[in-house]
PDB file of N, CA and C in Angstrom:
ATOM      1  N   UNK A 221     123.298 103.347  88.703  1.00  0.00           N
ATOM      2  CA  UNK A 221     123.811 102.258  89.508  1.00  0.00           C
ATOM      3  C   UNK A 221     125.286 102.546  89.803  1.00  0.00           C
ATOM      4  N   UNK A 222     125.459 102.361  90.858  1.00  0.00           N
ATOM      5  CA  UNK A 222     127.109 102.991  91.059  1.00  0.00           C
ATOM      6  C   UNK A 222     127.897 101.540  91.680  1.00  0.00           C
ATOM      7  N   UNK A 223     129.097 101.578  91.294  1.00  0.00           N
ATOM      8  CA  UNK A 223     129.813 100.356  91.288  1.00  0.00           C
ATOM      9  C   UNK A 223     130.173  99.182  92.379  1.00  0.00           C
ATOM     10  N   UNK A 224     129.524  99.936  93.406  1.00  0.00           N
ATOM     11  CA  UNK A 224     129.093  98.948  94.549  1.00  0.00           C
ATOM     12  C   UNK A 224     128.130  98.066  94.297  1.00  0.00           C
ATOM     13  N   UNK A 225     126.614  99.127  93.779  1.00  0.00           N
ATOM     14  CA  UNK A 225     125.932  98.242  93.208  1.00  0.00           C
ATOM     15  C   UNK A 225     125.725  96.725  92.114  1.00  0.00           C
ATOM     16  N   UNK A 226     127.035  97.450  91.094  1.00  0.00           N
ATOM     17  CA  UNK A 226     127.871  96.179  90.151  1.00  0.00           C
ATOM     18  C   UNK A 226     128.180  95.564  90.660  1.00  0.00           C
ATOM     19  N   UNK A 227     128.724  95.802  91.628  1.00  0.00           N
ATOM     20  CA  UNK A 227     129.574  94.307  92.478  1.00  0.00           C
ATOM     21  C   UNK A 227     128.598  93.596  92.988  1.00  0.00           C
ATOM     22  N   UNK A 228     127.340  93.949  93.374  1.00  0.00           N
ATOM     23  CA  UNK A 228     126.436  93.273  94.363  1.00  0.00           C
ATOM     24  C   UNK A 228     125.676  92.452  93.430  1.00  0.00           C
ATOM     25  N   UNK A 229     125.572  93.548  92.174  1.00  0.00           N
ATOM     26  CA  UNK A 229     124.643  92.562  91.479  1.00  0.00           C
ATOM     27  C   UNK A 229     124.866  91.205  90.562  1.00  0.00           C
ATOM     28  N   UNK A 230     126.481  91.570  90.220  1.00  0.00           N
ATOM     29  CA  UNK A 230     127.447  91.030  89.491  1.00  0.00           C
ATOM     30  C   UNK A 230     127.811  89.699  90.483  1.00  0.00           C
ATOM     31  N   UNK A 231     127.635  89.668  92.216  1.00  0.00           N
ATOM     32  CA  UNK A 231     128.479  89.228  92.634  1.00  0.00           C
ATOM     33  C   UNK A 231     129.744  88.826  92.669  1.00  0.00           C
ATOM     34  N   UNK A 232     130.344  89.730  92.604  1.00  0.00           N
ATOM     35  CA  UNK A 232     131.795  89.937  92.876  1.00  0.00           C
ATOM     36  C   UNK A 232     132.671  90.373  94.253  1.00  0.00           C
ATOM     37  N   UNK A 233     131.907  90.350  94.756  1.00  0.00           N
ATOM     38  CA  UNK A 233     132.447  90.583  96.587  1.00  0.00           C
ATOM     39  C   UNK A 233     133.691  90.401  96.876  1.00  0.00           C
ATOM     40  N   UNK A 234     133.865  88.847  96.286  1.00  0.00           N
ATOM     41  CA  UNK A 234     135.422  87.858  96.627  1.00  0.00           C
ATOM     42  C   UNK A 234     136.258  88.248  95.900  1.00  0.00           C
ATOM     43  N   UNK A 235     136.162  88.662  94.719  1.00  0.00           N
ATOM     44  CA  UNK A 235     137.245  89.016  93.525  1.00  0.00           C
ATOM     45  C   UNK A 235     138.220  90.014  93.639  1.00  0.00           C
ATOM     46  N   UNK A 236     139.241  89.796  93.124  1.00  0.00           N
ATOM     47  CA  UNK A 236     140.138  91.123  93.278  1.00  0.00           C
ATOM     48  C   UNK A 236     139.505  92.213  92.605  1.00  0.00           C
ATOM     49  N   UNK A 237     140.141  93.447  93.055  1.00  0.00           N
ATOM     50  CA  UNK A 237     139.718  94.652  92.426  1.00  0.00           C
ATOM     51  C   UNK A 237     139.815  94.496  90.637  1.00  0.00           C
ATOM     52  N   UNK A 238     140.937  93.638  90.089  1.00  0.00           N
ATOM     53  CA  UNK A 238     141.558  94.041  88.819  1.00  0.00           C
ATOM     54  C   UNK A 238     140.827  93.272  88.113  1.00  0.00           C
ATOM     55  N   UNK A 239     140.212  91.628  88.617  1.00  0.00           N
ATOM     56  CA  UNK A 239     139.326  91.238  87.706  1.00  0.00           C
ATOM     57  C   UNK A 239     137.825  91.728  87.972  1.00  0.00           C
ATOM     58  N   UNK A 240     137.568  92.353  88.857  1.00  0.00           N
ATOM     59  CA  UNK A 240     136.328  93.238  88.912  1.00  0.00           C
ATOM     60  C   UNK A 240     136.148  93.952  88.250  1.00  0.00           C
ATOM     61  N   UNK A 241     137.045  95.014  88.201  1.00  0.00           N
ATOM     62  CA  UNK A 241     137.045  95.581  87.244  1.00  0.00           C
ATOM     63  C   UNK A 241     137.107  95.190  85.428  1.00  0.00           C
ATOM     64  N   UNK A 242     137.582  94.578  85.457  1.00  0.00           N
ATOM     65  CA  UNK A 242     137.344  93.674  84.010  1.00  0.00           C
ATOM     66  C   UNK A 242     136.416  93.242  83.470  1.00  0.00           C
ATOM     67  N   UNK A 243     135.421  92.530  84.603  1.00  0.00           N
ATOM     68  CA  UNK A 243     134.595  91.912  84.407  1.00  0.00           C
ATOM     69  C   UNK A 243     133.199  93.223  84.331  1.00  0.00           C
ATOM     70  N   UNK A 244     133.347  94.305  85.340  1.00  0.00           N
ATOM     71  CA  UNK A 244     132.696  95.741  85.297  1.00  0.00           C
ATOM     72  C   UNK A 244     132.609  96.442  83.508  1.00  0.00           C
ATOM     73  N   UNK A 245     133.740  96.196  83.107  1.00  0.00           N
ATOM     74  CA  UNK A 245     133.874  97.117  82.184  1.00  0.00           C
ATOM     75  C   UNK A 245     133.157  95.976  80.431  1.00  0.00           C
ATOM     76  N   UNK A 246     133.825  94.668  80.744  1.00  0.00           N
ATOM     77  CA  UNK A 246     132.973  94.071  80.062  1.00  0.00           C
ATOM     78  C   UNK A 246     131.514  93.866  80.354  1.00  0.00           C
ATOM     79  N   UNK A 247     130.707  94.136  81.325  1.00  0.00           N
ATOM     80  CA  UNK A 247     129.480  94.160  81.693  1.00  0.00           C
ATOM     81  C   UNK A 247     128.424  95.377  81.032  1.00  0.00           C
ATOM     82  N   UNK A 248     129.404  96.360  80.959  1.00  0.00           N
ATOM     83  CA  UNK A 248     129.106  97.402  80.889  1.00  0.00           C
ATOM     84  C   UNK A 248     128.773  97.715  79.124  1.00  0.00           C
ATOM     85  N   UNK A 249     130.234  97.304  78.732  1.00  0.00           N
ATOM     86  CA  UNK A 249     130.247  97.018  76.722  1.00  0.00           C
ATOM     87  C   UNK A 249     128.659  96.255  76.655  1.00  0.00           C
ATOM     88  N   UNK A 250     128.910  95.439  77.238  1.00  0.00           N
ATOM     89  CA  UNK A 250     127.455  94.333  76.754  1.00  0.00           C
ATOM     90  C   UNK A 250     126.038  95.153  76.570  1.00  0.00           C
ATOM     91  N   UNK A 251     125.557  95.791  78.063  1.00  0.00           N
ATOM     92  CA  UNK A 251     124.490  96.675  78.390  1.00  0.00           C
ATOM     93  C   UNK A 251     124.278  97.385  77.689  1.00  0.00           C
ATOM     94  N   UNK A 252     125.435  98.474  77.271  1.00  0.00           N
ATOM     95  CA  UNK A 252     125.569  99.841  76.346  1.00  0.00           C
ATOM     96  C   UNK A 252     124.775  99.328  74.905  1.00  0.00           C
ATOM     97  N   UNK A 253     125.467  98.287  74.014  1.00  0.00           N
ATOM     98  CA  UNK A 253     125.069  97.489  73.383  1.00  0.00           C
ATOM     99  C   UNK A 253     123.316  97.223  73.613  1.00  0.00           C
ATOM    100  N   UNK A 254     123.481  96.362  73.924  1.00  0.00           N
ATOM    101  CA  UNK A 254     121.770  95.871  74.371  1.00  0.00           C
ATOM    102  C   UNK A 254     120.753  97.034  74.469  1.00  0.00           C
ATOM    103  N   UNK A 255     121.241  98.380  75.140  1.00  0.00           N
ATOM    104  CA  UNK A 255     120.572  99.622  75.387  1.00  0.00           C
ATOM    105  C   UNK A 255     120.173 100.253  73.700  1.00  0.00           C
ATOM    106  N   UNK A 256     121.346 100.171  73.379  1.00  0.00           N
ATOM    107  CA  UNK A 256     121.216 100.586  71.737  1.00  0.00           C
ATOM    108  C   UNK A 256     120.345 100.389  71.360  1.00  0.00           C
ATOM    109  N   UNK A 257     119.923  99.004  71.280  1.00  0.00           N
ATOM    110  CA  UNK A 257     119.471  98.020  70.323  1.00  0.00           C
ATOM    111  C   UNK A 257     117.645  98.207  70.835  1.00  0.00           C
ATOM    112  N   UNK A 258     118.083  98.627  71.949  1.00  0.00           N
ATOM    113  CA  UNK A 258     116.191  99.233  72.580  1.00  0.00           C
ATOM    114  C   UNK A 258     116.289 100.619  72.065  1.00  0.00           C
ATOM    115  N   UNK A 259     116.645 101.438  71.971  1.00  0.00           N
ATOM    116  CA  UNK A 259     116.823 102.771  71.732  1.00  0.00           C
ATOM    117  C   UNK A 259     116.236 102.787  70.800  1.00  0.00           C
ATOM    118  N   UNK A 260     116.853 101.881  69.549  1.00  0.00           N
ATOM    119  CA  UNK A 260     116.955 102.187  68.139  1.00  0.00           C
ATOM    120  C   UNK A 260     114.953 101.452  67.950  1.00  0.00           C
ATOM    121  N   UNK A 261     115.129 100.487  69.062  1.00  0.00           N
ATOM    122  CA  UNK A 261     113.810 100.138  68.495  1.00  0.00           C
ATOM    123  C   UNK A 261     112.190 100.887  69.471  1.00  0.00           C
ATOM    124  N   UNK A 262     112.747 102.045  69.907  1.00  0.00           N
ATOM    125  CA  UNK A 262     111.988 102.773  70.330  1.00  0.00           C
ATOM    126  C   UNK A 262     111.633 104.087  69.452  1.00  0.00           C
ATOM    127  N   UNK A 263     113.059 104.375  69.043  1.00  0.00           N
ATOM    128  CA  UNK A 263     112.662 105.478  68.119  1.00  0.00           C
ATOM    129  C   UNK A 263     112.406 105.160  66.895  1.00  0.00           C
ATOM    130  N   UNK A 264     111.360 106.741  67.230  1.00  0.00           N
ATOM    131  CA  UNK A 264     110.461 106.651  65.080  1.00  0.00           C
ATOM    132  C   UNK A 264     111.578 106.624  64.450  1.00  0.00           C
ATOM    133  N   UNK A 265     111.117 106.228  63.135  1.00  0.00           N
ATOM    134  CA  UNK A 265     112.407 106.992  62.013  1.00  0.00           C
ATOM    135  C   UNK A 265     112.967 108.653  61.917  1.00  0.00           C
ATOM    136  N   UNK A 266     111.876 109.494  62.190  1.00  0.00           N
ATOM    137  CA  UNK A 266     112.334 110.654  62.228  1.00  0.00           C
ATOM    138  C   UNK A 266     113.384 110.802  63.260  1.00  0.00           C
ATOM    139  N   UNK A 267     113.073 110.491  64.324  1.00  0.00           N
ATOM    140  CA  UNK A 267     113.799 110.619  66.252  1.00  0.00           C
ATOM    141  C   UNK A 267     115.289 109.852  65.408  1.00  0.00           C
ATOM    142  N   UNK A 268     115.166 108.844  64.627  1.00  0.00           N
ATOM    143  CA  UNK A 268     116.462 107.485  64.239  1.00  0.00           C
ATOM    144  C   UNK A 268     116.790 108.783  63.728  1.00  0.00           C
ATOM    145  N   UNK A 269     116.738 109.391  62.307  1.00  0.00           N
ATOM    146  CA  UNK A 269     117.510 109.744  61.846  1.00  0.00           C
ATOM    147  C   UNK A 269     118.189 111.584  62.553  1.00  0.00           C
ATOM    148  N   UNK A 270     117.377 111.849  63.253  1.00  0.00           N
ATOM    149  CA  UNK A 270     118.071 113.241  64.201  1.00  0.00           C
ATOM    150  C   UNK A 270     118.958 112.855  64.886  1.00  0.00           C
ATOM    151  N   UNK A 271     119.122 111.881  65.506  1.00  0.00           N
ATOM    152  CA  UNK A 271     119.822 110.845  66.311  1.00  0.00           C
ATOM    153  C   UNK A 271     120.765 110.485  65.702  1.00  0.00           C
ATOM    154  N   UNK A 272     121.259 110.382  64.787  1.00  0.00           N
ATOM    155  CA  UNK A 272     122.020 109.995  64.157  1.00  0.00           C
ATOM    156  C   UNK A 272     122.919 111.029  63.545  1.00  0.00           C
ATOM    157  N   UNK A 273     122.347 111.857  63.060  1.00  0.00           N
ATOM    158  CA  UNK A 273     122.859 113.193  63.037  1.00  0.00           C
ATOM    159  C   UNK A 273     123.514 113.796  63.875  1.00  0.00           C
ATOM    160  N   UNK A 274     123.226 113.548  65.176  1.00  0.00           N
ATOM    161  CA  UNK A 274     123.395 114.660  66.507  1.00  0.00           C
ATOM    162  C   UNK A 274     124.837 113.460  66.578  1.00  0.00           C
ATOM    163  N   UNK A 275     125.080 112.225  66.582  1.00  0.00           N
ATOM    164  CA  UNK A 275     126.152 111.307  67.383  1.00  0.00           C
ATOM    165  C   UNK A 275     127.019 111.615  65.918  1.00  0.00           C
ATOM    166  N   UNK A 276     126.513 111.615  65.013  1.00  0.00           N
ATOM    167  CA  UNK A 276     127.745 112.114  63.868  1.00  0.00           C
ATOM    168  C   UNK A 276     128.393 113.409  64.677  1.00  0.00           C
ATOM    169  N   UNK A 277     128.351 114.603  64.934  1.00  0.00           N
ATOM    170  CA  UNK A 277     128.631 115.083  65.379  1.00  0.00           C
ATOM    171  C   UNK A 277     129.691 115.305  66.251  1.00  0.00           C
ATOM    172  N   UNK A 278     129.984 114.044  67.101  1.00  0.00           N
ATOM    173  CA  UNK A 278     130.790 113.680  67.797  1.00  0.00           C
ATOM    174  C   UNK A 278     130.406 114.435  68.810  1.00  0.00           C
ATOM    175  N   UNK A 279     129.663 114.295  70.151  1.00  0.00           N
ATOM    176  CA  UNK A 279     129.556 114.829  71.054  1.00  0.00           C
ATOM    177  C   UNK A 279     128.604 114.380  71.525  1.00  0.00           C
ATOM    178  N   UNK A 280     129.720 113.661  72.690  1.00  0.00           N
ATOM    179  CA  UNK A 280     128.671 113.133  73.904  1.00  0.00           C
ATOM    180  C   UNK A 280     127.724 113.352  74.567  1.00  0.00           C
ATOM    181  N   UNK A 281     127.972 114.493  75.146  1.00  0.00           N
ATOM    182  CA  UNK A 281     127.036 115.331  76.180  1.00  0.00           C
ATOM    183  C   UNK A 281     125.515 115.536  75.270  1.00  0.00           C
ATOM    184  N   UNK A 282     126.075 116.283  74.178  1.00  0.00           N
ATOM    185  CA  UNK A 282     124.573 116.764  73.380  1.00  0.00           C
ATOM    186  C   UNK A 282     123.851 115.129  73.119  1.00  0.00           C
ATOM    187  N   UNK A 283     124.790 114.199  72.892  1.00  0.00           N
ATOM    188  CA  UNK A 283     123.685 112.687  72.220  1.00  0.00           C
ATOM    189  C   UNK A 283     123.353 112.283  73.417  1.00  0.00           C
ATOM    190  N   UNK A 284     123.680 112.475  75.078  1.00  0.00           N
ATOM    191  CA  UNK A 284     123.290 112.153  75.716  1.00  0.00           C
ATOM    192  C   UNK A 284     121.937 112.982  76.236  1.00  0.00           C
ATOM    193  N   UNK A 285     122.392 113.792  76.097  1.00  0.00           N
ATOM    194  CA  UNK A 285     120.880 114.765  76.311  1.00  0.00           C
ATOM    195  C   UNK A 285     119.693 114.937  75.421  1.00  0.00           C
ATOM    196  N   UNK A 286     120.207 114.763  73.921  1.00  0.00           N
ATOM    197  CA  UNK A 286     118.713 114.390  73.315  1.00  0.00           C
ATOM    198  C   UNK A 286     118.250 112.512  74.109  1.00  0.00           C
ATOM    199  N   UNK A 287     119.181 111.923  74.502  1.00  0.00           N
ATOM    200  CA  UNK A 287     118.544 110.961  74.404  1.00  0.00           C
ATOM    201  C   UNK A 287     117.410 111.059  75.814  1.00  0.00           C
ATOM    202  N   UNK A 288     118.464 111.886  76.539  1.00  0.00           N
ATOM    203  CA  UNK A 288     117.175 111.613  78.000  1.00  0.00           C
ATOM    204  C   UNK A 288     116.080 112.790  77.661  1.00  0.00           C
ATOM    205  N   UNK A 289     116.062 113.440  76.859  1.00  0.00           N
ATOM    206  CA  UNK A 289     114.838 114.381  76.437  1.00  0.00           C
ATOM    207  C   UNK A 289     113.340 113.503  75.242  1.00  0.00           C
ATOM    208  N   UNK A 290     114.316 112.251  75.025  1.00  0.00           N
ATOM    209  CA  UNK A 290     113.576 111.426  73.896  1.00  0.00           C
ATOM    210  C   UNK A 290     113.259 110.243  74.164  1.00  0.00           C
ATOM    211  N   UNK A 291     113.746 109.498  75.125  1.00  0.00           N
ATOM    212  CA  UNK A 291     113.837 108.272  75.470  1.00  0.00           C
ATOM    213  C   UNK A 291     113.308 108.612  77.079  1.00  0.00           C
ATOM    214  N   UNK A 292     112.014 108.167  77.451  1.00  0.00           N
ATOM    215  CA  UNK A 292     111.428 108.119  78.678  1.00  0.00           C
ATOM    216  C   UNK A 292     111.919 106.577  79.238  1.00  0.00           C
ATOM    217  N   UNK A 293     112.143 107.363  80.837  1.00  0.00           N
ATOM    218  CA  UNK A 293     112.734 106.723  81.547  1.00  0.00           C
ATOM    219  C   UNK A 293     113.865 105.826  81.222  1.00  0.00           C
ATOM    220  N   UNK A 294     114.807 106.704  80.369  1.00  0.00           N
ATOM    221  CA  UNK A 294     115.908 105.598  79.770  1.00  0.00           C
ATOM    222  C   UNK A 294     116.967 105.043  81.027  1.00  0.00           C
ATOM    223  N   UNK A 295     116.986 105.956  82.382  1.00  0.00           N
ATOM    224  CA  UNK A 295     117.953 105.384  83.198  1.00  0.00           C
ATOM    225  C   UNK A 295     117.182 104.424  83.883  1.00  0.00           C
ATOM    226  N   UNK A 296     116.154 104.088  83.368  1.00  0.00           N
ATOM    227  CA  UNK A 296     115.224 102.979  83.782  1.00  0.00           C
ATOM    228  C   UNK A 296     115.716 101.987  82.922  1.00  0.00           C
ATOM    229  N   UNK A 297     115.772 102.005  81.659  1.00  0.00           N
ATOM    230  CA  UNK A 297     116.416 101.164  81.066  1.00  0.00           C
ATOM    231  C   UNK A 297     117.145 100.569  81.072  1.00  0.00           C
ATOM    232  N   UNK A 298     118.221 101.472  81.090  1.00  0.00           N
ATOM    233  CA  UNK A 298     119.999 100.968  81.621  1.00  0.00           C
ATOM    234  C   UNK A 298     119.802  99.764  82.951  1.00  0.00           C
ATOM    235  N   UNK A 299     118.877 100.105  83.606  1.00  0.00           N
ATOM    236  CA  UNK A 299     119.263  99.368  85.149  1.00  0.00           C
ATOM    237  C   UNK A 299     118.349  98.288  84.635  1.00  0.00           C
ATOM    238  N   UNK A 300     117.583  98.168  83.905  1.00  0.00           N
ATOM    239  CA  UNK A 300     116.468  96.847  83.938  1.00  0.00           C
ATOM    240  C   UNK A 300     117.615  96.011  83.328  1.00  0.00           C
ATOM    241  N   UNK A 301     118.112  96.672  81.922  1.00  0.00           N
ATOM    242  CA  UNK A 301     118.947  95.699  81.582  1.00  0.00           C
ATOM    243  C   UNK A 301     120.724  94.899  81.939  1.00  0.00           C
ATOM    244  N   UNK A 302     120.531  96.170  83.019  1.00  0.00           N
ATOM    245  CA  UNK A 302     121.922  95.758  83.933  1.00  0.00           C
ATOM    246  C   UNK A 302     121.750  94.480  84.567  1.00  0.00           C
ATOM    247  N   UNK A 303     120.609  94.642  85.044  1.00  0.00           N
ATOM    248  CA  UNK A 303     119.780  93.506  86.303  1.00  0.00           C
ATOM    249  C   UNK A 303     119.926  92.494  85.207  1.00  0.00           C
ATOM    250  N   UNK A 304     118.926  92.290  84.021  1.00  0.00           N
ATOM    251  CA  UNK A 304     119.108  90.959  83.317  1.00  0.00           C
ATOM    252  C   UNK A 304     120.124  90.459  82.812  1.00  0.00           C
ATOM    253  N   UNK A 305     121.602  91.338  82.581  1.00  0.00           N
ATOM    254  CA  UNK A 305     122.671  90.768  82.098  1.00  0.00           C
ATOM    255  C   UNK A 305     123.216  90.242  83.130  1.00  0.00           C
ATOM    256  N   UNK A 306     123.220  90.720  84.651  1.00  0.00           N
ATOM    257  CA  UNK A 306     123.880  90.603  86.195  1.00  0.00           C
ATOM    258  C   UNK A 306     123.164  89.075  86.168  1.00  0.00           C
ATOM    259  N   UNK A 307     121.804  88.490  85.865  1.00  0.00           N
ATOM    260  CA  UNK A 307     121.002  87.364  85.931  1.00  0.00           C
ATOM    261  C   UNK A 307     121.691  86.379  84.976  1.00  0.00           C
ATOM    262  N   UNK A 308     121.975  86.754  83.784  1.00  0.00           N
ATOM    263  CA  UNK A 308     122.275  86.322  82.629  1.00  0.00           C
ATOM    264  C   UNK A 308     123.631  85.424  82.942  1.00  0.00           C
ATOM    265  N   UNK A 309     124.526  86.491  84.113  1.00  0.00           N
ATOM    266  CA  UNK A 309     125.908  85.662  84.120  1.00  0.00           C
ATOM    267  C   UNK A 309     125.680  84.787  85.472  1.00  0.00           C
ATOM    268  N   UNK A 310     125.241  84.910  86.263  1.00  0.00           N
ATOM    269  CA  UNK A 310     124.994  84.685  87.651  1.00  0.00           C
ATOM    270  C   UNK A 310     124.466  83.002  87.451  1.00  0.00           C
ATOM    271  N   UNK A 311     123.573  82.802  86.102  1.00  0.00           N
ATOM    272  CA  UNK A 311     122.963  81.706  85.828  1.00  0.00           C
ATOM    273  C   UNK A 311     123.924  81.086  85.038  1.00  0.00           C
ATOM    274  N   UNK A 312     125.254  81.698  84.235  1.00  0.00           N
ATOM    275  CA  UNK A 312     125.949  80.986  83.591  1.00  0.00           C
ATOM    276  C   UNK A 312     126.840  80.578  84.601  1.00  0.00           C
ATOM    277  N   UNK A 313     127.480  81.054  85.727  1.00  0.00           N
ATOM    278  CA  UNK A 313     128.109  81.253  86.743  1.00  0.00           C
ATOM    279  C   UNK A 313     127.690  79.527  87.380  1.00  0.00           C
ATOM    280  N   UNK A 314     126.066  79.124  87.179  1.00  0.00           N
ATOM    281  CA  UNK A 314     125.485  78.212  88.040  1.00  0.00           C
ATOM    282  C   UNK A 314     125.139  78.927  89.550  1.00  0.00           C
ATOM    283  N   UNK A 315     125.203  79.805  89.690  1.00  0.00           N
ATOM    284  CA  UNK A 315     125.029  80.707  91.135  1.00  0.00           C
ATOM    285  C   UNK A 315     123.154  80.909  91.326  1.00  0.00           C
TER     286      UNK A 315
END
């Protein structure tokens, strides 16, 4: 989803760039979060604990790549749950 898309889904059209961005980057903490929390409850224990191993490590690239080698359709993920957090505020919003 690229950050036009945030804005559209976020509705943020009217907003300045600086609280867009604010509001982008806290959107984003939330999702990452929430994504975890499916991750963790997708993988076996074996997949949990390689996984865990590999992000000890410190390195992004490699924990990102076991994850899209382990986690089917995870950029499917990311966006389902972009959409329900974008819903989530939109309804707190009253919008």
């Amino acid at each position: 989803m690229t950050r036009e898309d945030l804005i559209t889904a976020l509705n943020l059209q009217g907003v300045d760039q600086a609280k867009q961005d604010e509001i982008i980057q806290n959107a984003l903490i939330v999702v990452e979060h929430r994504v975890a929390e499916l991750i963790d409850e997708l993988l076996s224990d074996e997949q949990a604990q390689e996984f865990n191993e590999i992000v000890e490590k410190d390195d992004p690239e490699i924990a990102e790549k076991w994850l899209r080698e382990n986690v089917p359709k995870l950029s499917e993920l990311y966006d389902e749950v972009l959409r329900d957090y974008a819903e989530e505020l939109r309804g707190e919003l009253g919008e």
